[in-house]
Tab-separated table of C-alpha atoms in Angstrom:
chain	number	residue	atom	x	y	z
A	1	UNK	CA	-55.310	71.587	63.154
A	2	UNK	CA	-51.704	71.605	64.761
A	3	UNK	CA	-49.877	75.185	64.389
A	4	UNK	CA	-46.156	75.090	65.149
A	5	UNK	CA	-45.946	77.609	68.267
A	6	UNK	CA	-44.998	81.570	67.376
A	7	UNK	CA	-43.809	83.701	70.008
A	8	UNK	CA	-43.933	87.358	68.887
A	9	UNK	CA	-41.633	89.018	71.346
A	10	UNK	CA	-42.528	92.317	73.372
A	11	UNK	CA	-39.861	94.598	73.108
A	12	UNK	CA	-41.684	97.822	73.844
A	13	UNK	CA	-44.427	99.202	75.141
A	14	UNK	CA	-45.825	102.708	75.414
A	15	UNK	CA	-49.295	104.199	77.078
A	16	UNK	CA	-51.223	107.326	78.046
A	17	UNK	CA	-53.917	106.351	80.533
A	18	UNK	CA	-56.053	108.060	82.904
A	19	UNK	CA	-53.363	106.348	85.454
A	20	UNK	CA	-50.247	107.480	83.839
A	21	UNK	CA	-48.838	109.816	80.784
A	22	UNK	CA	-45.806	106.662	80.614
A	23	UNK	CA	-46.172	103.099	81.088
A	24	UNK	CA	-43.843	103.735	84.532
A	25	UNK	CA	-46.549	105.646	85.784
A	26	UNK	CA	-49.598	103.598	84.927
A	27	UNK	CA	-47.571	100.235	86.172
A	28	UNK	CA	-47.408	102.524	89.235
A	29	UNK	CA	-50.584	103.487	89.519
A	30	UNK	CA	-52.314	100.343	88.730
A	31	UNK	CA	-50.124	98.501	91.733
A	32	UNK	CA	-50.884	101.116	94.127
A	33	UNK	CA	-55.120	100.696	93.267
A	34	UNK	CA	-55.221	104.351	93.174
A	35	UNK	CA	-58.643	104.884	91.002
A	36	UNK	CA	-58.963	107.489	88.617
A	37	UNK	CA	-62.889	107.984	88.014
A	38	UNK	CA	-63.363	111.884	88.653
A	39	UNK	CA	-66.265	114.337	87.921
A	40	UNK	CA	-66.323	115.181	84.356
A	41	UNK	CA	-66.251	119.084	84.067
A	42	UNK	CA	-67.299	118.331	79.961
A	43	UNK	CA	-69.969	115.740	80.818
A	44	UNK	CA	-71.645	118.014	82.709
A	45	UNK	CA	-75.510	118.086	82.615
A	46	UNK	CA	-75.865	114.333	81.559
A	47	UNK	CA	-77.370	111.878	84.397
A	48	UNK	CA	-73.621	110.109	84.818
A	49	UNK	CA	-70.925	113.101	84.709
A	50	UNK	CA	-68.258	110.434	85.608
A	51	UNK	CA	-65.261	109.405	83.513
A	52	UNK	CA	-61.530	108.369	83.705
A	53	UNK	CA	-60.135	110.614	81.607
A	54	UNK	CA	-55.966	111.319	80.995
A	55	UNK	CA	-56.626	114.827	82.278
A	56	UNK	CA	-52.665	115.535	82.474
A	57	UNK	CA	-52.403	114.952	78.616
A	58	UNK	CA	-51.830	117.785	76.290
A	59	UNK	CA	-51.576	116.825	72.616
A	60	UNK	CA	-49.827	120.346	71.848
A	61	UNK	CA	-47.441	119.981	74.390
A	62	UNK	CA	-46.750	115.909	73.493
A	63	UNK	CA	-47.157	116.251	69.868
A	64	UNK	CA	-46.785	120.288	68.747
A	65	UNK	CA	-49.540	122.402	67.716
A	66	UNK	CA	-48.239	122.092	64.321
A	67	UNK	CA	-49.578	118.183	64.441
A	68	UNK	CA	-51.995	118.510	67.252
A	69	UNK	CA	-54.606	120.551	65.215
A	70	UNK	CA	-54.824	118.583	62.827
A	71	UNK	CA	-55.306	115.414	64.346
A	72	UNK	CA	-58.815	114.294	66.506
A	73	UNK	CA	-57.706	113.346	70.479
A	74	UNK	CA	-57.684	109.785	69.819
A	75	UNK	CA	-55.007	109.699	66.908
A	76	UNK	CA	-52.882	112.134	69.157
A	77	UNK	CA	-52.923	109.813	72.200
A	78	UNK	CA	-52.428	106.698	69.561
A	79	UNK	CA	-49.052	108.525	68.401
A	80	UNK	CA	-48.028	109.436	71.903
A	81	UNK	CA	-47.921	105.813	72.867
A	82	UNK	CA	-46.426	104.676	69.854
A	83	UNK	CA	-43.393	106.925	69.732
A	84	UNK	CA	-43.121	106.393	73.116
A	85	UNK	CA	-42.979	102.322	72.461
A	86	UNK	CA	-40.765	102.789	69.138
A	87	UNK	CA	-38.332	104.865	71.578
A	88	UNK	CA	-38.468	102.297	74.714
A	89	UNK	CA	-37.574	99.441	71.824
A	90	UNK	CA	-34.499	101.056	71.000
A	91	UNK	CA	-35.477	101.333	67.895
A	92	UNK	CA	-34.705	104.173	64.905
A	93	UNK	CA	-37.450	104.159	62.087
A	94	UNK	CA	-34.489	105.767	60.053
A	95	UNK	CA	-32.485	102.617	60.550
A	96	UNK	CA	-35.220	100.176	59.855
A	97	UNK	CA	-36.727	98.661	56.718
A	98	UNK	CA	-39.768	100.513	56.680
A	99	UNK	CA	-41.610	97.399	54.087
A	100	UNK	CA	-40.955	95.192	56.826
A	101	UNK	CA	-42.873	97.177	59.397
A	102	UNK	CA	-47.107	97.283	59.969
A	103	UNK	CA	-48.864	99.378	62.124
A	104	UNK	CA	-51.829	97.611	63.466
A	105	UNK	CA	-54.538	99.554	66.001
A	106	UNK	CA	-57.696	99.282	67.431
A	107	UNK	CA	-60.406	101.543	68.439
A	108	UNK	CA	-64.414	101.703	68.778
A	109	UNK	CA	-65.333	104.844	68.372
A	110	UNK	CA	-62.225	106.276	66.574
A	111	UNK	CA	-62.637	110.737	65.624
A	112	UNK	CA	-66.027	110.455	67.349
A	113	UNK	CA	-65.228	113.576	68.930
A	114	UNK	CA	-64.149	116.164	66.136
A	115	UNK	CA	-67.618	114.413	64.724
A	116	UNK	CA	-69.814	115.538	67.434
A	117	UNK	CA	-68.064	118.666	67.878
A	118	UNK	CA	-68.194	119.316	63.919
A	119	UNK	CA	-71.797	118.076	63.770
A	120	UNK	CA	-72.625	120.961	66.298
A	121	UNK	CA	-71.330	123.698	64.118
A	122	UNK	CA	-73.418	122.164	61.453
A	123	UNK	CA	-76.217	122.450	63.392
A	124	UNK	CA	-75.608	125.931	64.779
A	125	UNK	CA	-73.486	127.866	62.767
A	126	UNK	CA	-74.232	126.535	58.994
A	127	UNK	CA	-72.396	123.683	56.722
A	128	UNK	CA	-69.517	127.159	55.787
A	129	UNK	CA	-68.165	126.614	59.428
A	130	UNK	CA	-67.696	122.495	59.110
A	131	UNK	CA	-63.683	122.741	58.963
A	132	UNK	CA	-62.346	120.989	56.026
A	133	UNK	CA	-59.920	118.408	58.025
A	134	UNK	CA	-63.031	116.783	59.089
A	135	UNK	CA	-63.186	113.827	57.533
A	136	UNK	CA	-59.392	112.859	57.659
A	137	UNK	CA	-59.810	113.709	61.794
A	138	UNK	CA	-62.714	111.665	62.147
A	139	UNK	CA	-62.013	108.833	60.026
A	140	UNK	CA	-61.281	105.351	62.330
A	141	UNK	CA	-58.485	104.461	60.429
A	142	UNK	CA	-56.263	107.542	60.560
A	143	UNK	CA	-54.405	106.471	63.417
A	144	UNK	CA	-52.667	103.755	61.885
A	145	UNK	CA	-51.990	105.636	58.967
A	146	UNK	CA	-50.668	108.741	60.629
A	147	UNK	CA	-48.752	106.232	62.847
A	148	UNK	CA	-47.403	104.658	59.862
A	149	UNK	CA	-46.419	108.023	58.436
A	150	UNK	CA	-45.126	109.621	60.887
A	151	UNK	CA	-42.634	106.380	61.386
A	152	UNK	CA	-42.255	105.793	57.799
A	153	UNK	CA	-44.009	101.717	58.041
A	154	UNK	CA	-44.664	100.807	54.450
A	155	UNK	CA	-46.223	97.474	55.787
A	156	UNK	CA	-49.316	96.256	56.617
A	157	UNK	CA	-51.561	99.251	58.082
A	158	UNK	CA	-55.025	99.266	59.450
A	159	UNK	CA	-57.555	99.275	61.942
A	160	UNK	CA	-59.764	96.807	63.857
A	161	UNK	CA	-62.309	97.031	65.483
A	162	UNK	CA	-64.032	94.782	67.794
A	163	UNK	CA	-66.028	96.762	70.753
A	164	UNK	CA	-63.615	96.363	73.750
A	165	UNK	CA	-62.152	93.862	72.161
A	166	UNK	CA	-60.403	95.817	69.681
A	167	UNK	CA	-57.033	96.578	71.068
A	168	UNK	CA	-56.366	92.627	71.555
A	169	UNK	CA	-57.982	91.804	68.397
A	170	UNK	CA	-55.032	94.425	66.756
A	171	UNK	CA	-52.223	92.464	68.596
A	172	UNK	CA	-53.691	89.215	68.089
A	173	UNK	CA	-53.797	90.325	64.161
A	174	UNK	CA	-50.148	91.616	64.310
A	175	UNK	CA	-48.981	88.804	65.749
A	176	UNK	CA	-50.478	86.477	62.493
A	177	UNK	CA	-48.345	89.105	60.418
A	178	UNK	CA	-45.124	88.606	62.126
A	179	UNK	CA	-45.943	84.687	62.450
A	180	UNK	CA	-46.790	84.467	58.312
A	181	UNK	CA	-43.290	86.334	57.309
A	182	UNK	CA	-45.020	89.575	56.377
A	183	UNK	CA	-43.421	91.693	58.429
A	184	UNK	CA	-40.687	91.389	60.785
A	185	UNK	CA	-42.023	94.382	63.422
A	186	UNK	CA	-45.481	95.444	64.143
A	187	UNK	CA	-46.516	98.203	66.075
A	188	UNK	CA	-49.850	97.064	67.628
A	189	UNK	CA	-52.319	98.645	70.132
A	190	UNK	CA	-54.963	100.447	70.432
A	191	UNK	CA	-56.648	103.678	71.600
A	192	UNK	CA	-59.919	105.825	72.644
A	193	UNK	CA	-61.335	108.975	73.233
A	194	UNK	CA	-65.094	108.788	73.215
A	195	UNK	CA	-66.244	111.234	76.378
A	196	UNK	CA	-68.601	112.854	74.114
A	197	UNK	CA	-71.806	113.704	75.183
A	198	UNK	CA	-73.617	111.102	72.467
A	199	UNK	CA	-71.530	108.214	73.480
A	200	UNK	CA	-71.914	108.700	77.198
A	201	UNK	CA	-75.722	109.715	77.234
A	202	UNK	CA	-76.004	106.206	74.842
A	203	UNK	CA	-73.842	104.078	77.189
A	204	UNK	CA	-76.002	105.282	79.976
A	205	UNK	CA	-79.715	104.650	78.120
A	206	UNK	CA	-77.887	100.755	77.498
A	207	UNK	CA	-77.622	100.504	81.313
A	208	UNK	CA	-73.877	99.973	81.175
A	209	UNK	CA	-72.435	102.754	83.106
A	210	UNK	CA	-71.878	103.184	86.886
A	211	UNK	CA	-74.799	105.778	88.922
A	212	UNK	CA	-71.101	105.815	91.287
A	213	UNK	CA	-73.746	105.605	94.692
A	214	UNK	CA	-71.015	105.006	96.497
A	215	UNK	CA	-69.185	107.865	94.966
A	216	UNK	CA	-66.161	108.452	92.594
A	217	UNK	CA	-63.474	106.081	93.744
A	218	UNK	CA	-65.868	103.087	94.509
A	219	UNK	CA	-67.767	103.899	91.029
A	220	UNK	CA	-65.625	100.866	89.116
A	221	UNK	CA	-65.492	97.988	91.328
A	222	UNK	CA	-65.036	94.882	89.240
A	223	UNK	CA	-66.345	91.394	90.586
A	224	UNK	CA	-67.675	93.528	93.627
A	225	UNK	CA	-71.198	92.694	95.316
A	226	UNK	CA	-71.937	96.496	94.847
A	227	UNK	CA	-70.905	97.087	91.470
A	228	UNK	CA	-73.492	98.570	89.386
A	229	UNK	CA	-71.792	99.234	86.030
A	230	UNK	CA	-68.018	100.769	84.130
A	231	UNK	CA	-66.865	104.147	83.802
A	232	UNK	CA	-65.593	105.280	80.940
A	233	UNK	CA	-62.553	106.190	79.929
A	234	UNK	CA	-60.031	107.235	77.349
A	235	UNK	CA	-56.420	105.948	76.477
A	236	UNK	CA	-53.682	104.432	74.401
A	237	UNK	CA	-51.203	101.570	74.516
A	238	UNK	CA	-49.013	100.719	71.730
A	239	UNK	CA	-46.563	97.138	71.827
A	240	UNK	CA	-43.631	96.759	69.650
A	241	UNK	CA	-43.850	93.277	68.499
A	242	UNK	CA	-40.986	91.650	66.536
A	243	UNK	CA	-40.162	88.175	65.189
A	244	UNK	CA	-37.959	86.744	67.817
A	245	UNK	CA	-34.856	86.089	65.589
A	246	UNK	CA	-35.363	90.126	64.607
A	247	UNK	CA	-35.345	90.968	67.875
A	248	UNK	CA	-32.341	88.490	69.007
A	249	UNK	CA	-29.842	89.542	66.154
A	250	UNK	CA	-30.309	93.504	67.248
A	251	UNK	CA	-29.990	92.558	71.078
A	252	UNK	CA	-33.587	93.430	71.831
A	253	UNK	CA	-34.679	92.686	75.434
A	254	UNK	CA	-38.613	91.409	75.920
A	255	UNK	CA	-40.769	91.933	78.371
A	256	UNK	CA	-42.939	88.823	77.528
A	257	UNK	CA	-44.293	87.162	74.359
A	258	UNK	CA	-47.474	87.204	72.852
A	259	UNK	CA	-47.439	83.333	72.545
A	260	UNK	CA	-51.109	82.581	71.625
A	261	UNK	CA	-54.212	84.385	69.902
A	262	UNK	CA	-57.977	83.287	69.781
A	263	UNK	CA	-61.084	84.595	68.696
A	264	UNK	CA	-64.586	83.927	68.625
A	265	UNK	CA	-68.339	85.016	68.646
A	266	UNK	CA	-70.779	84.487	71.181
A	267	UNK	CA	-73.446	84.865	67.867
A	268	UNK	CA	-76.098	85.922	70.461
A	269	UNK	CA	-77.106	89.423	72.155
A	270	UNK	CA	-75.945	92.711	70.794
A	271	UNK	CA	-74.684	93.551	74.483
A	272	UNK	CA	-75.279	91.039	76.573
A	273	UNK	CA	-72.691	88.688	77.335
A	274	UNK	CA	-73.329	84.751	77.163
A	275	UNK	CA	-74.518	83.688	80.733
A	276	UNK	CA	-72.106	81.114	80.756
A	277	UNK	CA	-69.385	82.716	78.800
A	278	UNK	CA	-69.679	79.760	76.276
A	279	UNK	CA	-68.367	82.245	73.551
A	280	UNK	CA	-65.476	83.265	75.904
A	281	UNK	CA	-64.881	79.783	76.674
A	282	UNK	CA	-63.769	79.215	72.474
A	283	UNK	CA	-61.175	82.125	72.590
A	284	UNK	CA	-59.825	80.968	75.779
A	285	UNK	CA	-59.269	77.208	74.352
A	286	UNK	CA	-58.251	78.412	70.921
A	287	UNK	CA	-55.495	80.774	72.261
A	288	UNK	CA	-54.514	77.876	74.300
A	289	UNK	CA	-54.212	75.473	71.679
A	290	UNK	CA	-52.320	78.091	69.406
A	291	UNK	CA	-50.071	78.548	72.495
A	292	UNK	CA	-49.328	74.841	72.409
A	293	UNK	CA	-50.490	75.127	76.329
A	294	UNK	CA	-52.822	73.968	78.737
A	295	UNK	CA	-54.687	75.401	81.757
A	296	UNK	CA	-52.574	73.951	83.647
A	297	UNK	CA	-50.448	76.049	82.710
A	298	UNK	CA	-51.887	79.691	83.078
A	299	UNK	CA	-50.636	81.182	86.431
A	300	UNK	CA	-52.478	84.122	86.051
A	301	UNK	CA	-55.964	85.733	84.254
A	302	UNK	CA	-55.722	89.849	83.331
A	303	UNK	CA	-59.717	89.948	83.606
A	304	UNK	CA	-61.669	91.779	81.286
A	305	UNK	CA	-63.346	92.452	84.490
A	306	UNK	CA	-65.518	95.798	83.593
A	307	UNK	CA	-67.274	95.977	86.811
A	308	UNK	CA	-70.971	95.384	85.373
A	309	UNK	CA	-73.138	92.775	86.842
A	310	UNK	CA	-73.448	90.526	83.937
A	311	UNK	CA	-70.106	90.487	82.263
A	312	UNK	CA	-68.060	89.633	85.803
A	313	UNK	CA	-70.595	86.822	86.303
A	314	UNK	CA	-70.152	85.326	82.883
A	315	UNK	CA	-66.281	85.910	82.723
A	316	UNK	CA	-65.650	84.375	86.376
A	317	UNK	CA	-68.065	81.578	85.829
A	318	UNK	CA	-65.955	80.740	82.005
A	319	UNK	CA	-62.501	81.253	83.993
A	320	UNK	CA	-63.355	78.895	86.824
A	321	UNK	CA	-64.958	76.216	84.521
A	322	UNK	CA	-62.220	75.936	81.761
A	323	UNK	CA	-58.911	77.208	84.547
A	324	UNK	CA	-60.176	76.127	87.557
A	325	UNK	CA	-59.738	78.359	90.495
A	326	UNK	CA	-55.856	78.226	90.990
A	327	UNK	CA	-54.898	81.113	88.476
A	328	UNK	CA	-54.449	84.650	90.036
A	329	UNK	CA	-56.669	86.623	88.539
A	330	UNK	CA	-57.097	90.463	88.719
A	331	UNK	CA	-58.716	93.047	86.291
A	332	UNK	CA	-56.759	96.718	85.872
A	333	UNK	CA	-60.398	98.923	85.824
A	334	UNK	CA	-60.855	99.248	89.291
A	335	UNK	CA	-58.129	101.812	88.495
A	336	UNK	CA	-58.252	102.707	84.559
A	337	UNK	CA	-62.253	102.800	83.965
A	338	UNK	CA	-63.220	101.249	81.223
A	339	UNK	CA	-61.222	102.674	77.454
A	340	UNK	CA	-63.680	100.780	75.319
A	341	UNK	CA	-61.496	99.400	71.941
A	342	UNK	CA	-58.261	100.174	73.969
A	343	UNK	CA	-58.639	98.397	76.902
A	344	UNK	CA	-57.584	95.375	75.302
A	345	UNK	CA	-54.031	96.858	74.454
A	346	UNK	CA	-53.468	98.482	77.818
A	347	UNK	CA	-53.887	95.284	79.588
A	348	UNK	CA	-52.302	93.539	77.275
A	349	UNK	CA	-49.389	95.747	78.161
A	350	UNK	CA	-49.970	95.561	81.890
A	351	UNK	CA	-50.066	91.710	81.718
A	352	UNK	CA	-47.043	91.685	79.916
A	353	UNK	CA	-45.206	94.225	82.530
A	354	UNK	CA	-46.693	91.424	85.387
A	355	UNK	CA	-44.760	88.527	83.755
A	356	UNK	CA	-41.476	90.966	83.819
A	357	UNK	CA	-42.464	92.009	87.491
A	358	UNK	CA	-43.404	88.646	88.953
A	359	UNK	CA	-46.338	90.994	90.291
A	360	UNK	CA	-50.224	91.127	89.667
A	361	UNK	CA	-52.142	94.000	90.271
A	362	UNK	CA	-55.026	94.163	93.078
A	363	UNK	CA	-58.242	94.999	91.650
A	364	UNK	CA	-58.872	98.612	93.146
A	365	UNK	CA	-62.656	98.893	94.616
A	366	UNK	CA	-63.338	95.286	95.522
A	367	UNK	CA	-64.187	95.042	99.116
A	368	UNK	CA	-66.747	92.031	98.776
A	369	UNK	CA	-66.263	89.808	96.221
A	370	UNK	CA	-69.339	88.352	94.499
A	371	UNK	CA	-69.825	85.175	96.116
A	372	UNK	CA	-71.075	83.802	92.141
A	373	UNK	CA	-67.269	85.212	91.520
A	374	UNK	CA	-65.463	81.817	92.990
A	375	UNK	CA	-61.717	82.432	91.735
A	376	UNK	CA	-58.625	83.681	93.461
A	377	UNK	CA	-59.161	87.480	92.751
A	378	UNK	CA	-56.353	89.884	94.187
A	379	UNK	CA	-57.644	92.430	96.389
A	380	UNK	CA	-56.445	94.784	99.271
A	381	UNK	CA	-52.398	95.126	97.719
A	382	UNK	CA	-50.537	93.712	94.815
A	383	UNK	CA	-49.535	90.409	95.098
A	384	UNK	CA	-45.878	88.908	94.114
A	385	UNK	CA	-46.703	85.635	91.993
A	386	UNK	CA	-43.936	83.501	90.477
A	387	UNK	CA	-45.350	82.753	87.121
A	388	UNK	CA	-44.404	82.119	83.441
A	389	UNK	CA	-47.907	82.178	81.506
A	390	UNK	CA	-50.895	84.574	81.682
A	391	UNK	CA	-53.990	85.035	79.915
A	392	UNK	CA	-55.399	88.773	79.017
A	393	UNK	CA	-59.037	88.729	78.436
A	394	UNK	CA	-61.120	90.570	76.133
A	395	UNK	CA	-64.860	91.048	75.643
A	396	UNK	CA	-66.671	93.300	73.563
A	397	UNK	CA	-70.638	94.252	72.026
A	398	UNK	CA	-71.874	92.161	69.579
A	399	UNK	CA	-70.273	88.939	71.660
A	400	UNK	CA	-66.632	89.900	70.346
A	401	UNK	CA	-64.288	87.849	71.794
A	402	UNK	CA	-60.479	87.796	72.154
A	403	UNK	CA	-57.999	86.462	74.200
A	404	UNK	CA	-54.135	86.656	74.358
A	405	UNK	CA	-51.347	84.354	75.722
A	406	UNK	CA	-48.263	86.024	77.021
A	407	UNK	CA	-45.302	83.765	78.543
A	408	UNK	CA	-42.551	84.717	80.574
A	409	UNK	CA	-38.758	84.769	78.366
């Protein structure tokens, strides 16, 4: 069936990432390759003590301590980025129509840590000691509800989650919103903080994470002969979608549309991807067709890229079957790690701030490119590229798929 096209502009974008505490200093970072994968001072004592982590982040010093304590490290870096996108919008949430506004995240893990951490007082110091904010710190949807508080949304508010594919799956989502009438701004993202000792020891027993041989900086190496798995990380990114007449009458600039949305399941393995990326293959088509475009017309391909064996084979295989092999493609982890259910919305962002830039990002670690890899991968520097659509992939666990069309304005 036909849609008319919708083309939910960008108009601001904030992020905390292992690269950056601002999306200046990510962009930065992520053009300049610089990885981030470090020794892991709190993983310590597990057999992969590696992790990207946004070390420079303080939620006392972003937030308060009055807010801080009371909110589990993934909510605080969710708020972070979304002030920080509210504020790069030019927006006031006094001025706005709070009804009209949703707050839309995703995350996988959500307040896994104040879990584990209050789970361990359970265990050694006796149920008295389990602190009473608990449950509201832990809970997966609290970061869309604090975000909505703390802006005063009355609109749609909620979570998704979709493995890694959360964070797209939350834009894709807030995108339908804006395109149905139901609101008229979304604030739409995602974020992670999951180096816990459970998650990483699990992640490790599934055979997903990087042994680093190599060491640190060649540990995530996406669509590299020697890559051997992703490292995890933790992070944030927040867009400020609006209805483009919204954004036109205030004077709103945008750094790129989210023109298309499509999702699918691969209805197969719990974690391992389709061979073929068959499942891939339906989001990539269906966010085409929503886009009103063809493959033809996609310049460039944000990979979900995550540096294991399977998933670059799959994705590069799907890409060069339904693309071809002219789009630039690239994927951001050689540099971020791996944020799990907010990796979506970070590259999201980071394909959106390539369409404003006319740049796209090498792919830090890849010195040999997997010959089964046959696509125009950007390695070595950044690359200027004159383009006006991009694609920004997304892959998650239990063959969750979603991908997003951004187009130049």
């Amino acid at each position: 069936m036909m849609r008319i096209p919708f083309h939910a502009a960008i108009t601001g974008i904030g992020m905390v990432t292992p690269a950056g505490l601002t999306t200046d200093e990510t962009w930065d970072s992520v053009l300049a390759g610089r990885p981030t994968a470090a020794a892991d001072p709190a993983l310590a004592g597990l057999p992969v003590e590696l992790s990207c982590r946004a070390a420079e982040f303080d939620g006392d010093t972003v937030l308060g301590r009055r807010t801080a304590w009371r909110l589990d490290r993934c909510t605080q870096l969710a708020l972070a980025a979304g002030w920080a996108a509210v504020a790069d919008a030019g927006l006031d949430p006094g001025d706005w129509d709070g009804t009209r506004v949703g707050t839309i995240l995703g995350t996988a893990f959500g307040g896994i840590g104040t879990w584990e951490r209050e789970h361990r007082k359970l265990l050694e110091l006796g149920a008295e000691r389990i602190s009473s904010l608990t449950v509201p710190m832990s809970l997966t949807n609290m970061m869309a509800g604090r975000l909505a508080t703390d802006v005063k949304a009355g609109g749609p508010s909620f979570v998704t989650s979709s493995a890694c594919a959360s964070g797209a799956t939350a834009i894709g989502t807030a995108r339908e919103l804006l395109r149905s009438g139901a609101c008229d701004i979304v604030l739409a993202g995602g974020a992670e903080s999951s180096l816990v000792h459970s998650v990483v020891a699990a992640f490790d027993r599934a055979g997903a994470l990087s042994h680093y041989k190599d060491g640190p900086s060649k540990a995530s190496r996406p669509f590299d002969t020697g890559r051997d798995g992703f490292v995890i990380a933790e992070a944030s990114a927040v867009l400020v979608l609006e209805r483009p007449e919204h954004a036109q009458a205030r004077g709103a600039r945008a750094y790129a549309y989210v023109s298309g949305y499509g999702a699918s399941a691969d209805a197969g393995h719990e974690t391992r991807p389709d061979p073929e990326g068959l499942g891939a293959e339906r989001a990539v088509c269906a966010a085409l067709q929503d886009a009103d475009s063809s493959p033809a017309d996609v310049t460039h391909v944000n990979a979900h890229g995550t540096s294991t064996p399977l998933n670059d084979v799959a994705e590069g295989r799907m890409i060069r079957r339904v693309l071809g092999s002219h789009p630039v493609t690239s994927s951001v982890k050689g540099v971020t790690g791996h944020s799990l259910g907010a990796a979506g919305a970070v590259e999201a962002a980071i394909t959106a701030l390539s369409l404003k830039h006319q740049t796209v990002p090498m792919t830090a670690g890849l010195t040999h490119q997997d010959p089964a890899v046959d696509l125009d991968i950007v390695a070595g520097t950044s690359r200027p590229v004159t383009m006006e659509t991009a694609l920004s992939n997304s892959f998650g666990f239990g063959g969750q798929n979603a991908v997003l069309v951004l187009t130049r304005p």
